[in-house]
XYZ file of C-alpha atoms in Angstrom:
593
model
C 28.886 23.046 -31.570
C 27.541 20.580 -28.991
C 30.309 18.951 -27.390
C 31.588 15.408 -25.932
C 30.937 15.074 -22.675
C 34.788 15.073 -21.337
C 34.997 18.622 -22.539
C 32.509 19.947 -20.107
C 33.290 21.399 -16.632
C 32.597 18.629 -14.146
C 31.031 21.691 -12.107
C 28.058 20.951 -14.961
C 28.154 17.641 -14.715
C 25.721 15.242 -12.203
C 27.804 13.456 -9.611
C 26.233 10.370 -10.177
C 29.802 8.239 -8.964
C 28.351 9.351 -5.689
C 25.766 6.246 -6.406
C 27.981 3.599 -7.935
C 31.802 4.281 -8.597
C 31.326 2.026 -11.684
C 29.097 -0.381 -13.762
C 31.251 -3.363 -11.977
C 30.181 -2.206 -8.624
C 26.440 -2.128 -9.711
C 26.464 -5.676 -11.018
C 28.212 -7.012 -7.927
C 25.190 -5.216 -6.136
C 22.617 -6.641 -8.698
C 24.211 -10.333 -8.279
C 23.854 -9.842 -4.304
C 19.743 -8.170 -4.811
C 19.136 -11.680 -6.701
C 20.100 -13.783 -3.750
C 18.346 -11.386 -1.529
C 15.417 -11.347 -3.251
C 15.325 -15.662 -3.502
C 14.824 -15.332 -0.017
C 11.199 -14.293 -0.522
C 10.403 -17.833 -1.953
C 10.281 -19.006 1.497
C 7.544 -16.762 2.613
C 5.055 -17.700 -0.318
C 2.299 -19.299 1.546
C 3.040 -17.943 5.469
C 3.231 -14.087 5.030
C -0.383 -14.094 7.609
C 0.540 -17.109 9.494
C 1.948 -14.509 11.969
C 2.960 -10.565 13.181
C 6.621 -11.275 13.247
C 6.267 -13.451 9.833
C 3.960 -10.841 8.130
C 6.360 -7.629 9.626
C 9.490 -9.632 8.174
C 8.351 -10.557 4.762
C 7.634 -6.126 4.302
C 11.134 -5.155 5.543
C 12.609 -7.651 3.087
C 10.033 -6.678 0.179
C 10.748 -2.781 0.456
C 14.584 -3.570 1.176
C 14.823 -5.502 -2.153
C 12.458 -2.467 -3.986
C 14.959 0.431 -2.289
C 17.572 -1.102 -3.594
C 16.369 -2.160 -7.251
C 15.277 1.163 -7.268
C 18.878 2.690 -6.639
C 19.910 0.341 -9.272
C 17.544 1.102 -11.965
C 18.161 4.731 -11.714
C 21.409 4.739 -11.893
C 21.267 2.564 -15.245
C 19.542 4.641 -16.721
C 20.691 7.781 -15.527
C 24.236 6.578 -16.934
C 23.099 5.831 -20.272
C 20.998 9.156 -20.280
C 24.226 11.123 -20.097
C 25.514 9.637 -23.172
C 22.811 6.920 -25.437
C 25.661 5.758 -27.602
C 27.304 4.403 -23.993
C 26.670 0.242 -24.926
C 27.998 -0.470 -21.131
C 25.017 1.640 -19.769
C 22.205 0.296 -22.364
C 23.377 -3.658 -21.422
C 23.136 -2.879 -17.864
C 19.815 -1.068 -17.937
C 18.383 -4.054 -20.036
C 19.828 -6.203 -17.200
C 18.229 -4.016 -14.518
C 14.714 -4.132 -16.533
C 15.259 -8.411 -16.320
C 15.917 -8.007 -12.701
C 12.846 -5.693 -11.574
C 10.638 -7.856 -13.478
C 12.008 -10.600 -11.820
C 11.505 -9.310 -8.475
C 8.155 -8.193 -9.500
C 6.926 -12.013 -10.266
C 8.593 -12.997 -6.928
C 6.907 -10.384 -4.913
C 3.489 -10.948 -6.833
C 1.877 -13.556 -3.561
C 2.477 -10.779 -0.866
C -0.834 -8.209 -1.896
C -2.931 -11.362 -1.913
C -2.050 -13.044 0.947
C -2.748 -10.073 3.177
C -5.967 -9.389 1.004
C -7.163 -12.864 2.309
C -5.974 -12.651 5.635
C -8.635 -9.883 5.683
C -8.774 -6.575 7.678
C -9.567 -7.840 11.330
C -6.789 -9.610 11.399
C -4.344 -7.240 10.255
C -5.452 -5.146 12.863
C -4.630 -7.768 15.690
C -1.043 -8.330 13.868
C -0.450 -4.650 14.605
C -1.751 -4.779 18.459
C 0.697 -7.528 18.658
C 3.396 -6.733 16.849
C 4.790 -3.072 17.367
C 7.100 -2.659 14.070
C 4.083 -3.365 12.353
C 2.534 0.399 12.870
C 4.746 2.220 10.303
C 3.037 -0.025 7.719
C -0.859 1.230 8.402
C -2.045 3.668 5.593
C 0.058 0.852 3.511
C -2.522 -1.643 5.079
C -5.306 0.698 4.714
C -4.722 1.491 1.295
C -4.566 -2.207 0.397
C -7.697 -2.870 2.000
C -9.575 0.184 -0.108
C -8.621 -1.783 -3.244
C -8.894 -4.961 -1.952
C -11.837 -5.976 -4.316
C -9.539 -5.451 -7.352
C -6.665 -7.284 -5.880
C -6.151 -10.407 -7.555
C -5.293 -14.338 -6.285
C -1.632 -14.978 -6.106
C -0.937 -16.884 -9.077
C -2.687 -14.350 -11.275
C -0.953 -11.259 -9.398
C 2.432 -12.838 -10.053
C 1.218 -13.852 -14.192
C 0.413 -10.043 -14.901
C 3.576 -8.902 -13.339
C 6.078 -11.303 -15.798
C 3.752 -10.111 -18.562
C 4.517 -6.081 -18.053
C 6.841 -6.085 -20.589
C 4.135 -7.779 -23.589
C 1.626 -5.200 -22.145
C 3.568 -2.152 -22.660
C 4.427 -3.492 -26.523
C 2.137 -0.652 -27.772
C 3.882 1.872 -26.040
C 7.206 0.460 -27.369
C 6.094 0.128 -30.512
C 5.216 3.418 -31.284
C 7.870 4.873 -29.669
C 10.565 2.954 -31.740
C 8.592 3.556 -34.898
C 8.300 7.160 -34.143
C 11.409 7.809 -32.266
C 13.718 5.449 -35.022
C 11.789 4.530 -37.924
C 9.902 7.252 -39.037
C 11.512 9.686 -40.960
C 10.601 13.417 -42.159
C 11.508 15.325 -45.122
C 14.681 17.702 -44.471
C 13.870 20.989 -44.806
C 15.349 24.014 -45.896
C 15.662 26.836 -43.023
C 15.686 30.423 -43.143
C 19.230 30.888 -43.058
C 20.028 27.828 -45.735
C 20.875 25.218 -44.208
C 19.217 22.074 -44.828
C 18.317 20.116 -41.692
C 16.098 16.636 -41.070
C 12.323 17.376 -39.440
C 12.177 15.072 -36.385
C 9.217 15.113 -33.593
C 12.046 16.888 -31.660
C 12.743 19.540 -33.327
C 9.311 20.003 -34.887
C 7.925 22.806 -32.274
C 11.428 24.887 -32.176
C 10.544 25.334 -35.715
C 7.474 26.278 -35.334
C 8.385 29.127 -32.992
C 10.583 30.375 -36.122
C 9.713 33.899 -36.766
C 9.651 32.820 -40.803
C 6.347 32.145 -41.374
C 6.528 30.221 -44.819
C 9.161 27.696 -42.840
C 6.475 27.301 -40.252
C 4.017 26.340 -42.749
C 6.201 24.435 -44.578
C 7.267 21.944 -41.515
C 3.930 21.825 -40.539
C 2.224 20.570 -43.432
C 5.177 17.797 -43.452
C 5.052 16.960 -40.019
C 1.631 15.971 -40.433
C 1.398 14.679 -44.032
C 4.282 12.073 -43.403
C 2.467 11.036 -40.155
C -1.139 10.794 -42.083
C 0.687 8.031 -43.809
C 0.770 5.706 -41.212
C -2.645 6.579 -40.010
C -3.360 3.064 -40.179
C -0.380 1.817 -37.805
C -0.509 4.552 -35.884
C -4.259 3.892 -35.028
C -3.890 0.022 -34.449
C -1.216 0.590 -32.075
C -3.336 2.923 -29.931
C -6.207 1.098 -30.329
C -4.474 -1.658 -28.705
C -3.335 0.219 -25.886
C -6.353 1.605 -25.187
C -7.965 -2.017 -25.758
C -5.296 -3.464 -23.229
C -6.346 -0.538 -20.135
C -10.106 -1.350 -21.177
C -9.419 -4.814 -20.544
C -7.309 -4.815 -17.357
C -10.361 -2.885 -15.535
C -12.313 -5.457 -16.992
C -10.013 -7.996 -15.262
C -9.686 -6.053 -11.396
C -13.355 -5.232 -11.483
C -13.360 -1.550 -12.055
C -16.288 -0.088 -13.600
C -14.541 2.012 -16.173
C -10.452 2.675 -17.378
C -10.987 5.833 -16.114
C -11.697 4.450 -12.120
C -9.049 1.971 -12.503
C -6.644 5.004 -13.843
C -7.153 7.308 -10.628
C -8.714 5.019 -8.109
C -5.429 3.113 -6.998
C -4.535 7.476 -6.138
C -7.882 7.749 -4.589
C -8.573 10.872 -6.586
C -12.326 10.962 -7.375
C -13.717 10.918 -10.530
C -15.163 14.501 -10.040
C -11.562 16.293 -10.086
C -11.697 15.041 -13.470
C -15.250 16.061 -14.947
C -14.437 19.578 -12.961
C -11.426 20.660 -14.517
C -13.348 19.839 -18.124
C -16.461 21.348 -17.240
C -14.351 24.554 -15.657
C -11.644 24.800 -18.658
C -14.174 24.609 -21.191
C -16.633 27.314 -19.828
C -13.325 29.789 -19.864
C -12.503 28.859 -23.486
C -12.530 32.543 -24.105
C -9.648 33.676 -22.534
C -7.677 30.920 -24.865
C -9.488 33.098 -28.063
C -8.133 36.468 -26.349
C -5.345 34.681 -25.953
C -5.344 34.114 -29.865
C -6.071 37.393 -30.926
C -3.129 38.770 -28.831
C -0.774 36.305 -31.266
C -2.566 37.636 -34.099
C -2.491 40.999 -33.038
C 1.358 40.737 -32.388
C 2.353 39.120 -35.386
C 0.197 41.450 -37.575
C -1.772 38.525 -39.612
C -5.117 38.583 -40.837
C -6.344 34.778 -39.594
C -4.420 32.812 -37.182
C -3.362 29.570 -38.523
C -2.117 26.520 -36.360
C 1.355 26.876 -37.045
C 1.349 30.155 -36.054
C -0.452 28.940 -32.878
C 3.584 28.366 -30.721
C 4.803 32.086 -31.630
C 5.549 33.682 -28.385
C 3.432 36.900 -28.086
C 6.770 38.743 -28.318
C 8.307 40.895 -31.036
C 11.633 39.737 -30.012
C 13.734 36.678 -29.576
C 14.301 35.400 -25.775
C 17.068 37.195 -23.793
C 20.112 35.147 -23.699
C 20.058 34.185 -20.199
C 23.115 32.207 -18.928
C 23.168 29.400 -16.415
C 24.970 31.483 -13.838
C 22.001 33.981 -14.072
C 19.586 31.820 -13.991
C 20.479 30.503 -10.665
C 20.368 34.115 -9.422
C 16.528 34.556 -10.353
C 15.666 31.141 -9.280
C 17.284 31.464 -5.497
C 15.404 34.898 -5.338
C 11.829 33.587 -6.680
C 12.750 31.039 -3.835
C 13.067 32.778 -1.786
C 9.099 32.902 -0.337
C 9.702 29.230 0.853
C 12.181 30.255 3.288
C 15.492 29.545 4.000
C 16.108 26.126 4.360
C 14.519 25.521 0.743
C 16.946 28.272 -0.536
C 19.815 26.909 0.911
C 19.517 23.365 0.229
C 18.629 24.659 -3.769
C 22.182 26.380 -3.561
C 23.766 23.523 -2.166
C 21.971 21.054 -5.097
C 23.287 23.763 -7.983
C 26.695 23.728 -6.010
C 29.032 21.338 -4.349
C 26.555 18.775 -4.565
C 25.788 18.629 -8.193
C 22.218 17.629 -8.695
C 21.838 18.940 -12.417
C 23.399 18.028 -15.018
C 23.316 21.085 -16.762
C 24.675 21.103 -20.652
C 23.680 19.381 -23.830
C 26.545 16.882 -24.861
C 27.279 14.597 -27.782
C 24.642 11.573 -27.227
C 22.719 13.116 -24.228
C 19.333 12.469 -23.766
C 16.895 15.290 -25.165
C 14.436 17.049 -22.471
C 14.451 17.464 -18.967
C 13.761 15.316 -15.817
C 14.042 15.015 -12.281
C 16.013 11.465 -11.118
C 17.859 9.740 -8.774
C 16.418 7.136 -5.874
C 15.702 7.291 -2.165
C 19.587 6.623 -1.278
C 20.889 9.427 -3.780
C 20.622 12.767 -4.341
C 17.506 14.011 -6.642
C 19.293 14.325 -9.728
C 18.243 16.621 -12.451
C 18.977 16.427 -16.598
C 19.101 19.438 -18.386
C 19.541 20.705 -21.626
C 20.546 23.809 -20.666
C 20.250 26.482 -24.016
C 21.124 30.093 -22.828
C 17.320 31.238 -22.754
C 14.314 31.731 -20.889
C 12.570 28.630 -21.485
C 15.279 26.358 -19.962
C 15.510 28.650 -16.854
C 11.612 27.561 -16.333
C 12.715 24.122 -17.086
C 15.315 24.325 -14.575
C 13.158 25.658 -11.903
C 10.723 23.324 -12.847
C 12.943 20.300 -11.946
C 14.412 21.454 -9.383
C 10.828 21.901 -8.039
C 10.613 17.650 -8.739
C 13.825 17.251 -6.901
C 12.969 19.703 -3.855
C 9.946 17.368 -3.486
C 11.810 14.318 -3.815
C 14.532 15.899 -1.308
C 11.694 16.749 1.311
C 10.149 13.630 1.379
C 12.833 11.574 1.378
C 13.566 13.168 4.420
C 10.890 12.769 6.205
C 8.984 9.296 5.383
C 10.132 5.667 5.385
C 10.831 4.379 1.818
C 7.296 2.680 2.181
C 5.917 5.937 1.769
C 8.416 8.149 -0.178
C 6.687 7.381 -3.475
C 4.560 10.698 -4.232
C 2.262 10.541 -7.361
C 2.273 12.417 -10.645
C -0.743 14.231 -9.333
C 1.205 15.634 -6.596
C 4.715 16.175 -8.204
C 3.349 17.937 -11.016
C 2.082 21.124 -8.143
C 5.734 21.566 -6.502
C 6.829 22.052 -10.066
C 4.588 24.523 -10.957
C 4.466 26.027 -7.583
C 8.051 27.124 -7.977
C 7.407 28.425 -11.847
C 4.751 30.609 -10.357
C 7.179 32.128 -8.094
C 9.068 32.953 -10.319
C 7.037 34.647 -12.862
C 5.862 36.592 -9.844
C 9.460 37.411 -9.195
C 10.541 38.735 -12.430
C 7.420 40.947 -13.248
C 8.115 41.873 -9.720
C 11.634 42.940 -9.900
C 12.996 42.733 -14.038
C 12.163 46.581 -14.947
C 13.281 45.780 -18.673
C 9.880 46.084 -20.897
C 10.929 43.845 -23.295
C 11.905 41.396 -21.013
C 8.695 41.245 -19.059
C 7.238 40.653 -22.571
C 8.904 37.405 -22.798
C 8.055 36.664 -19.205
C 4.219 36.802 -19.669
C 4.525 34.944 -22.975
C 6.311 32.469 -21.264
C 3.306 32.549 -18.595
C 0.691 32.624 -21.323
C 2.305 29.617 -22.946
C 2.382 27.772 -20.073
C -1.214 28.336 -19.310
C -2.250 27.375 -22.831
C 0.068 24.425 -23.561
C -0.439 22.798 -20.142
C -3.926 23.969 -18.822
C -5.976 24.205 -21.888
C -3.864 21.626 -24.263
C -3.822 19.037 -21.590
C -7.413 19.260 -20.457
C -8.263 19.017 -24.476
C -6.145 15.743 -24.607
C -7.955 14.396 -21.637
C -11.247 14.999 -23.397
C -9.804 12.802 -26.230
C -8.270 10.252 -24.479
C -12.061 10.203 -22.636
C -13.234 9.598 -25.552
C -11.189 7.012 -27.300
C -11.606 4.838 -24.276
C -15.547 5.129 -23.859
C -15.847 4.040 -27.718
C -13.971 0.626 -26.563
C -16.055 0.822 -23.508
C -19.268 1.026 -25.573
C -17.778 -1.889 -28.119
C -17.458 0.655 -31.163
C -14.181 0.733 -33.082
C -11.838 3.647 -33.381
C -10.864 3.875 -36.699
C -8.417 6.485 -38.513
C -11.552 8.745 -39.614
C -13.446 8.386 -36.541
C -10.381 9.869 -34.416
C -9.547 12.377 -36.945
C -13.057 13.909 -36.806
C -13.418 13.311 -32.953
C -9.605 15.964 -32.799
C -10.825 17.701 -35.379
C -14.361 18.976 -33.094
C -12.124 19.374 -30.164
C -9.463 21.488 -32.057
C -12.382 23.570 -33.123
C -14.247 24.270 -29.904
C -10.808 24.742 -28.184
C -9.324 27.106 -31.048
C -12.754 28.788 -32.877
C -10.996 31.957 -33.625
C -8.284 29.744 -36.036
C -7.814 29.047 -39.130
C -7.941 25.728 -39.132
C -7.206 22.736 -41.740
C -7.624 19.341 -42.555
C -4.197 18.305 -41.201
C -4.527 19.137 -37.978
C -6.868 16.703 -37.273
C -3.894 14.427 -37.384
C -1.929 15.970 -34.069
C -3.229 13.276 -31.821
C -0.850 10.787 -33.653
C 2.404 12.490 -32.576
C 1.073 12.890 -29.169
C 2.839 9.944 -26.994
C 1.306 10.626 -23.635
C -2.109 9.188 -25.109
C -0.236 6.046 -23.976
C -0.101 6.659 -20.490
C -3.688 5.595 -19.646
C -5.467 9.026 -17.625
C -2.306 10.849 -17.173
C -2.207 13.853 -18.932
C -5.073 15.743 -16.963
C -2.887 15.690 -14.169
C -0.496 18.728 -15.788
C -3.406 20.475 -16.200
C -4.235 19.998 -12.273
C -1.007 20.532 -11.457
C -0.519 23.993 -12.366
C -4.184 24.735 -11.295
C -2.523 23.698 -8.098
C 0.175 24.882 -8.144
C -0.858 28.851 -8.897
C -3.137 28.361 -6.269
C -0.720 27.512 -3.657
C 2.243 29.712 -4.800
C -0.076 32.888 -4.333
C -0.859 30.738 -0.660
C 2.645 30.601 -0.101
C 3.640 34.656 -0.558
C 0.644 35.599 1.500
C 0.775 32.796 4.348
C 3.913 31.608 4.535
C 5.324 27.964 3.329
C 4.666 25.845 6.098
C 1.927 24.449 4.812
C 3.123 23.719 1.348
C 6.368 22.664 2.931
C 4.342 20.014 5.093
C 2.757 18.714 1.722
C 6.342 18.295 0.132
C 6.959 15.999 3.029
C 4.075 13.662 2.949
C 5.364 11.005 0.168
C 2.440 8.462 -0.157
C 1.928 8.554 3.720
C -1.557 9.506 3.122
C -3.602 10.604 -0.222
C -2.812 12.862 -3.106
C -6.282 14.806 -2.459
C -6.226 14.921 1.077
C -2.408 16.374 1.493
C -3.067 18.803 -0.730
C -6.235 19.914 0.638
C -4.772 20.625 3.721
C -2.167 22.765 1.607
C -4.554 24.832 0.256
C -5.796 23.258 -2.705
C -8.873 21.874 -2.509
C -9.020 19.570 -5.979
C -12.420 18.070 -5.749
C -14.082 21.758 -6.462
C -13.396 23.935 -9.089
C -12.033 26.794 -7.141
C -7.997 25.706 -7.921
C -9.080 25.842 -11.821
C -10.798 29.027 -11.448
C -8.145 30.788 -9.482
C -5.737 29.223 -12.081
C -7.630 30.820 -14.881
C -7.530 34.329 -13.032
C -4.172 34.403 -13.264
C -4.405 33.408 -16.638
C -6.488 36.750 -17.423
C -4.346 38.752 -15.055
C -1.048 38.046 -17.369
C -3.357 38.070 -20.305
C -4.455 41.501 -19.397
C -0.675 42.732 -18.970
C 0.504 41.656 -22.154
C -2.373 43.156 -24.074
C -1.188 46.412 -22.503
C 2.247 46.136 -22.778
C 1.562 45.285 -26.440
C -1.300 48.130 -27.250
């Protein structure tokens, strides 16, 4: 029975009082950001008519940001512990009016010091010292300059975030609280709903008529809203096509990853590299089909684990055993500060309650600890999820320490490799040290998984978002048909050795990170990455890895992590990636001949 939260140990429990004692003292800190943040009227117009004018209108702008930030996170951090919580949901509204607020009212600064030009930045920080800590900031300004827009059209497109992201929002309410599935009967009787949620546990259900049953409702219900689910992505996609119309980029794509300064080539690499190794994916296939003794491989057999077994029950207490000793490569301090986070100082929330937010996530600002939400369910897949995190958090921790706030924002193409780093270690830990055969089986399905669901999956999703927005690009229309039959040629190269069908053509509608604009290629970089540098890390030593989790955004994604070890404008991560890919692959085949 999942319980209310009260009746969980507070031991289990985030200490998130340790950001606001109560809702009342975050308003009376909103109420005081507004009049802090009025102040910035005064500076529209002067930021460049001097150093000390230009180095004061920063430290207010990134003192008003720390601190909305704090705010923000802890709204929604609070209501994430428990949904049904209206307190929580009013005051993250309230905090979603202020940022956007302060977002208008910080819209003139970018400009200004685009106009002021380069030169005479440069003089401002000869003559005016505090200035210096500001420099990559300056330089990375200046490298987008040309897409920077005038003042009054910065600050327009910030007050109209929220009508931009109504795609997004729309198909997330209709999915996440209009749509409904059929219930369905499980193996053991009970009759439960299908939701998006709970659609791939089923699917790993060892009852193969159940799979087949809740997949061909998953995606029948969903084909019939193929109309609104098309319009609404259409939309989104037309709305990123437009907005590099607007700053000047040449494609969605450049004005996706140019703002990270990653080069378009990291992209075309990891497709070009992924899809010459599509045969390990088809061993990977045949394993499955090998395992679970069927004559053609269908897609809803495609999330069985390539085990003959359910996961050992693994308990939270355990858990934090193997994750401190797969830590333990990255030395001491790491260890010790990850002991302190699952102790005393309560990072993780750790148990499912009544009303908690599904999933997983790393949280918390620059003036709190790095949080992290859990769902924790006894097995092996939430220990990966909580070392996972904590690898977020660890990141967040590090550079927090080390940079200004200015610079402790890291992107997605960076946090996704200390993630994955630490799940590396410890699938090298347990196949290193866990003796148990049957265990070890569900270790290097776990790896497998990971590899297919994140390297392979992800790169195929990038190849369809690609797609969808070169057809706006080119002028063409994406219609229901045209997507389907654009999936359904990906799903086919990807998975040639399946069985495949008519409905799955219609997976890319329950798919919501096609809404992200160019994200999700950076999971599959990340744990290209990330294998790369964990294998780095045993042989070398951490520093350099531990150097990377300390750079924030104080210079770029593709630079900091060359100088890790991971060189992501060649191939070589992807390739090293997919070794270890075969490596596992070739372990399970033997520990299953």
């Amino acid at each position: 029975m999942v319980k209310e939260r009260n009746e969980i140990e507070e031991r289990y429990k985030w200490d998130i009082k340790s950001m606001f004692s109560s809702i009342e003292e975050a308003e009376r800190e909103a109420e005081e950001l507004k009049e802090e943040a009025s102040k910035l009227e005064e500076y529209e117009g002067k930021v460049t008519s001097s150093a000390k004018n230009l180095a004061a209108v920063l430290e207010l702008k990134f003192d008003i940001s720390r601190r909305m930030m704090h705010l923000s996170r802890f709204a929604s951090m609070l209501k994430d512990q428990d949904t049904r919580n209206q307190d929580a949901q009013r005051l993250v509204a309230n905090m979603n009016a202020l940022s956007t607020d302060i977002s208008n009212k910080t819209g003139f600064i970018r400009p200004e010091i685009a106009e002021a030009g380069k030169q005479k930045i440069e003089q401002f920080i000869e003559e005016e010292e505090s200035l210096e800590r500001f420099e990559h900031y300056f330089e990375d300004l200046f490298r987008m300059e040309e897409h920077i827009l005038d003042a009054d059209k910065e600050s327009m497109l910030a007050g109209l975030g929220d009508v931009l992201d109504s795609p997004h929002e729309t198909y997330s309410t209709f999915t996440n609280a209009d749509l409904t599935f059929p219930k369905v009967e499980k193996p053991s009787g009970e009759e439960v709903e299908l939701t998006t949620s709970n659609f791939t546990k089923f699917q790993q259900n060892p009852d193969r008529d159940f799979r087949k049953e809740t997949y061909e409702k998953m995606y029948d219900t969903f084909g019939n809203y193929r109309n609104t689910i098309t319009t609404t992505l259409q939309k989104n996609i037309r709305k990123n096509v437009r907005m590099a119309e607007i700053r000047g980029f040449d494609s969605a794509r450049e004005s996706a990853m140019k703002p990270d300064n990653i080069p378009g080539e990291v992209y075309d690499n990891l497709v070009e590299t992924v899809r010459d190794n599509l045969d390990l994916l088809h061993r990977h296939a045949e394993l499955k089909k090998k395992v679970l003794g069927l004559e053609e491989l269908t897609p809803y057999d495609l999330y069985m684990p390539v085990t003959e077994t359910e996961s050992p029950e693994i308990s939270f207490e355990e858990a934090k055993d193997h994750v401190l000793e797969a830590l333990q490569p990255l030395g001491k301090d790491y260890v010790e500060k990850v002991r302190e986070a699952l102790g005393d100082e309560r990072w993780v929330d750790v148990y499912e309650n009544k009303g908690k937010r599904s999933g997983a996530y790393s949280g918390g600002s620059y003036d709190s600890r790095p949080f992290t939400l859990m769902n924790y369910q006894n097995d092996m897949s939430s220990m990966y999820t909580l070392i996972h995190e904590l690898g977020h958090s660890m990141h967040s921790h590090h550079t927090n320490s080390s940079q200004p706030y200015h610079y402790s924002d890291y992107t997605i193409f960076q946090a996704e490799v200390a993630s994955t780093t630490n799940e590396a270690l410890l699938t090298r830990h347990l196949l290193d040290t866990v003796e148990d055969e049957e265990f070890r089986k569900h270790v290097l399905s776990h790896a497998l998984e990971n590899f297919r669901s994140t390297l392979f999956r992800q790169t195929m999703f990038s190849e369809f978002e690609h797609w969808l927005h070169r057809e706006l690009e080119k002028g063409d229309a994406i219609t229901p048909d045209k997507a389907d039959q654009k999936y359904g040629e990906l799903k086919s190269r990807y998975y040639s050795n399946l069985e495949l069908d008519d409905r799955i053509k219609k997976e890319w509608m329950r798919i919501p990170h096609f809404y992200y604009n160019y994200y999700v290629y950076q999971y599959a970089t990340g744990i290209s990455a990330g294998n790369t540098l964990a294998e780095k890390i045993v042989d070398e030593g951490p520093e350099d890895y531990l150097n990377f989790l300390r750079t924030g955004s104080s210079e770029y994604s593709i630079e900091s992590l060359r100088k890790a070890g991971a060189d992501m404008s060649s191939p070589e991560p992807i390739e090293k990636a997919l070794g270890k890919y075969e490596e596992y692959l070739e372990r399970a085949e033997r520990l299953n001949s």
